């Protein structure tokens, strides 16, 4: 706990004119919130939302909002009748500045050790025991399946329907067609494991046809077309490729933690991870042959 003599300046800075703005018959957490006063304590975000109750009242002819909490209704927003005179506040730190900052960073540490379930542990062990690297330096892993791939039902018909719908949109939208053509020309040489299906598959071969579609976002400055390979699409018996795989767990931190970690170093950089996952190959084994609506992965290398 960090104990300080003063958290901030008086809040509000000046008396607020709230005459006629406070709703009747509500229990205020602070009956004199419009009078300048000291802040007693700060509540962290980890408990703030637990204090909220349902119920919110907006005051007419002002921007004040009264939110119900366990303490009663609290007021927030701005009051157009308030004195908006600017005030400048100067804070003085006594003692070692570096030590004070270390205390602040330690106080705000949000890293929490994650617990692993049995499935996450299995997936991590599976990757460690089956991964390798090919002659080009790319990682090769084995798909972690819960069931044998022959449990999947028929998937070709629905994949063809999605493909025909895609063709219709490509013909109708020239911009979409151009972006899709660019994607195909870039994807095939990079992946190096796709080939066009020119004949019917051998009946003895297990095949899963994976529909795919594009999400067009013209306002994006980088990736205007994002192509989604839909392995969640169910087959005729309701099973999909994703449903027979182990999921493991999320390996990246939540967005808030990622943003907080930017404080740890004086410099930060960003990088484009486009096509990153195409550098990870699925190891050839007793896995189904994947086909992307007319484009086929050659034995899931």
XYZ file of C-alpha atoms in Angstrom:
301
model
C 0.000 0.000 0.000
C 1.246 3.490 -0.864
C 0.360 6.090 1.777
C 0.550 9.741 0.772
C -0.397 12.964 2.519
C -2.460 14.208 -0.386
C -3.908 12.321 -3.360
C -4.938 15.285 -5.503
C -6.280 18.807 -5.306
C -9.742 19.635 -4.026
C -12.532 18.040 -6.042
C -14.399 19.857 -7.481
C -12.139 22.895 -7.765
C -15.014 25.359 -7.250
C -18.541 25.137 -5.929
C -20.912 23.764 -8.538
C -24.347 25.173 -9.133
C -26.504 22.024 -9.104
C -29.756 23.683 -8.101
C -32.600 21.749 -9.654
C -30.257 19.178 -11.200
C -30.277 16.514 -8.464
C -33.135 14.016 -8.963
C -35.564 13.710 -6.111
C -35.817 10.675 -3.839
C -32.326 9.276 -4.489
C -29.731 8.388 -1.866
C -26.465 10.147 -2.692
C -23.160 8.556 -1.718
C -21.886 12.093 -1.028
C -24.546 14.663 -0.147
C -22.124 17.522 -0.779
C -20.343 16.310 -3.926
C -20.720 19.801 -5.439
C -18.662 21.424 -2.636
C -14.832 21.321 -2.915
C -13.389 18.646 -0.655
C -10.470 16.287 -0.137
C -10.231 12.809 -1.667
C -10.109 10.170 1.074
C -9.032 7.153 -0.968
C -8.683 5.799 -4.512
C -10.381 2.552 -5.539
C -8.637 0.342 -8.093
C -10.236 -0.913 -11.295
C -10.161 -4.477 -9.935
C -12.988 -3.633 -7.481
C -14.612 -0.592 -9.096
C -17.104 -2.496 -11.239
C -18.092 -4.707 -8.315
C -19.398 -1.596 -6.589
C -21.822 -0.671 -9.377
C -25.526 -1.426 -9.183
C -28.060 -1.254 -11.976
C -29.683 2.130 -12.308
C -28.542 5.320 -13.997
C -30.228 8.718 -14.075
C -29.350 11.537 -16.463
C -30.039 15.028 -15.242
C -32.044 17.219 -17.574
C -30.431 20.385 -18.975
C -26.943 19.247 -17.912
C -24.324 16.580 -18.535
C -24.527 15.148 -15.036
C -25.073 11.402 -14.721
C -26.068 9.734 -11.450
C -24.950 6.096 -11.219
C -26.241 3.737 -8.547
C -23.550 2.011 -6.431
C -23.277 0.119 -3.151
C -22.624 3.483 -1.475
C -25.580 5.220 -3.098
C -25.800 7.341 -6.231
C -22.584 9.012 -7.375
C -22.434 11.959 -9.780
C -20.149 12.242 -12.783
C -19.942 14.290 -15.947
C -19.730 18.015 -16.405
C -21.871 20.898 -15.280
C -22.249 23.701 -17.811
C -22.944 26.130 -14.954
C -19.635 25.378 -13.219
C -16.792 27.849 -13.054
C -14.311 26.547 -15.621
C -11.410 28.769 -14.544
C -8.185 26.887 -15.172
C -5.891 26.078 -12.238
C -2.285 24.991 -12.365
C -1.039 22.502 -9.778
C 2.621 21.789 -9.078
C 3.696 18.609 -7.294
C 7.037 18.350 -5.468
C 8.693 14.967 -4.889
C 11.033 14.830 -1.936
C 13.779 12.235 -1.713
C 15.125 9.847 -4.356
C 13.079 10.184 -7.564
C 14.232 6.797 -8.919
C 13.167 5.012 -5.750
C 9.783 6.748 -5.828
C 9.194 5.660 -9.425
C 10.181 2.070 -8.601
C 7.561 2.073 -5.848
C 4.955 3.348 -8.327
C 5.765 0.688 -10.953
C 5.738 -2.038 -8.313
C 2.395 -0.851 -6.998
C 0.874 -0.963 -10.478
C 2.198 -4.423 -11.349
C -0.679 -6.351 -12.960
C 1.054 -9.588 -13.914
C -0.709 -12.619 -12.492
C 0.500 -16.168 -12.873
C -1.938 -18.108 -15.022
C -3.169 -21.490 -13.997
C -3.048 -24.243 -16.606
C -5.751 -26.850 -17.089
C -5.100 -30.400 -18.277
C -5.830 -29.560 -21.918
C -3.363 -26.655 -21.920
C -0.679 -28.853 -20.369
C -1.332 -31.597 -22.944
C -1.076 -29.137 -25.864
C 2.210 -27.684 -24.605
C 3.680 -31.173 -24.139
C 2.366 -32.169 -27.577
C 4.141 -29.239 -29.251
C 7.380 -29.884 -27.368
C 7.380 -33.567 -28.334
C 6.345 -33.272 -31.988
C 7.732 -29.992 -33.324
C 10.748 -29.720 -35.567
C 12.249 -27.344 -38.152
C 12.627 -27.968 -41.853
C 15.541 -27.111 -44.099
C 14.139 -23.610 -44.648
C 14.030 -22.911 -40.911
C 10.252 -23.026 -40.583
C 8.625 -24.769 -37.662
C 6.758 -28.009 -38.336
C 4.171 -29.189 -35.808
C 1.677 -32.003 -35.550
C -2.034 -31.233 -35.319
C -3.342 -32.081 -31.796
C -6.505 -34.060 -32.564
C -8.932 -35.413 -29.983
C -10.496 -37.904 -32.432
C -9.497 -39.669 -35.610
C -10.159 -37.499 -38.700
C -12.449 -40.151 -40.213
C -15.111 -39.040 -37.714
C -15.717 -35.927 -39.842
C -18.758 -35.968 -42.113
C -19.211 -34.758 -45.672
C -17.990 -31.192 -46.211
C -17.586 -30.739 -49.966
C -21.127 -29.633 -50.863
C -21.327 -26.769 -48.384
C -17.790 -25.674 -49.310
C -18.800 -25.492 -52.974
C -21.864 -23.407 -52.073
C -19.653 -20.944 -50.220
C -17.244 -20.890 -53.162
C -20.047 -20.120 -55.628
C -21.264 -17.304 -53.369
C -17.723 -15.965 -53.314
C -17.540 -16.008 -57.120
C -20.798 -14.033 -57.300
C -19.412 -11.315 -55.065
C -16.086 -11.214 -56.912
C -17.912 -10.593 -60.203
C -20.090 -7.900 -58.636
C -17.344 -6.010 -56.765
C -14.212 -5.078 -58.803
C -12.325 -3.796 -55.741
C -13.020 -7.009 -53.872
C -11.848 -9.005 -56.897
C -8.572 -7.074 -57.163
C -7.760 -7.475 -53.460
C -8.628 -11.171 -53.607
C -6.447 -11.714 -56.653
C -3.550 -9.981 -54.864
C -4.100 -12.218 -51.860
C -4.029 -15.419 -53.931
C -0.879 -14.373 -55.795
C 0.816 -13.587 -52.506
C -0.488 -16.527 -50.492
C 0.316 -19.433 -52.801
C 4.035 -18.695 -53.325
C 4.494 -17.896 -49.622
C 2.689 -20.953 -48.307
C 4.039 -23.260 -50.969
C 1.670 -26.060 -49.987
C -1.445 -25.321 -52.044
C -2.426 -26.843 -55.327
C -5.578 -26.742 -57.379
C -7.926 -29.721 -57.165
C -8.203 -31.005 -60.737
C -9.840 -34.373 -60.109
C -12.068 -36.122 -57.629
C -10.312 -37.491 -54.576
C -9.733 -41.178 -54.100
C -12.531 -42.561 -51.931
C -9.943 -44.095 -49.628
C -8.517 -40.675 -48.793
C -9.981 -38.714 -45.912
C -10.637 -35.147 -47.050
C -11.977 -32.079 -45.271
C -13.079 -29.119 -47.394
C -12.602 -25.862 -45.516
C -14.692 -22.871 -46.656
C -13.024 -19.486 -46.686
C -14.179 -15.941 -47.282
C -12.810 -12.421 -47.209
C -13.633 -9.616 -44.806
C -13.361 -6.314 -46.685
C -12.347 -3.256 -44.640
C -11.587 -0.445 -47.141
C -10.936 2.061 -44.338
C -7.920 0.083 -43.085
C -4.541 1.548 -43.985
C -2.748 -1.827 -44.162
C -4.808 -4.996 -44.576
C -7.931 -3.941 -46.446
C -8.930 -7.572 -47.120
C -8.570 -10.201 -44.421
C -9.212 -13.765 -45.597
C -10.735 -16.088 -43.018
C -10.311 -19.871 -43.279
C -13.358 -21.218 -41.487
C -12.360 -24.453 -39.755
C -15.373 -24.061 -37.445
C -17.745 -24.813 -40.314
C -19.576 -28.067 -39.425
C -19.678 -31.095 -41.694
C -22.789 -33.150 -42.415
C -22.670 -34.823 -38.983
C -22.185 -31.565 -37.077
C -18.454 -31.984 -36.434
C -15.868 -29.507 -37.692
C -12.106 -29.646 -37.871
C -11.841 -27.274 -34.916
C -14.226 -29.343 -32.812
C -11.942 -32.406 -32.921
C -8.805 -30.446 -31.984
C -7.443 -29.558 -28.575
C -7.616 -25.818 -28.013
C -4.911 -25.302 -25.413
C -5.079 -21.791 -24.031
C -4.361 -18.193 -24.967
C -0.638 -17.587 -24.898
C -0.689 -13.800 -25.250
C -1.504 -11.402 -22.442
C -4.748 -9.433 -22.371
C -4.702 -6.061 -24.105
C -4.615 -4.073 -20.856
C -1.527 -5.918 -19.625
C 0.192 -5.443 -22.976
C -0.418 -1.693 -22.836
C 0.805 -1.469 -19.234
C 4.043 -3.261 -20.138
C 4.911 -0.392 -22.486
C 5.983 1.499 -19.362
C 8.807 -0.928 -18.617
C 11.191 0.399 -21.285
C 11.900 3.856 -22.712
C 11.336 2.712 -26.311
C 8.728 0.521 -27.972
C 8.426 -0.684 -31.543
C 5.760 -2.327 -33.651
C 6.101 -4.867 -36.442
C 3.898 -6.265 -39.177
C 3.248 -9.958 -38.493
C 1.482 -10.481 -41.803
C 1.780 -14.094 -43.071
C 3.445 -15.066 -39.779
C 1.391 -18.220 -39.301
C 2.173 -19.407 -42.811
C 5.664 -20.055 -41.512
C 4.302 -22.866 -39.299
C 3.620 -26.095 -41.184
C 1.344 -28.945 -40.113
C 3.341 -32.161 -39.925
C 2.387 -34.998 -42.272
C 0.809 -37.807 -40.259
C -2.504 -39.586 -39.914
C -4.298 -36.310 -40.488
C -7.053 -35.474 -42.972
C -6.205 -33.857 -46.260
C -7.458 -30.267 -46.116
C -9.030 -28.650 -49.131
C -9.924 -24.976 -49.297
C -12.875 -24.867 -51.695
C -10.899 -25.700 -54.800
C -7.456 -25.123 -53.293
C -5.889 -28.113 -51.614
C -3.237 -28.437 -48.944
C -0.896 -31.142 -50.091
C -1.093 -33.709 -47.296
C -0.911 -30.953 -44.701
C 2.808 -30.434 -44.873
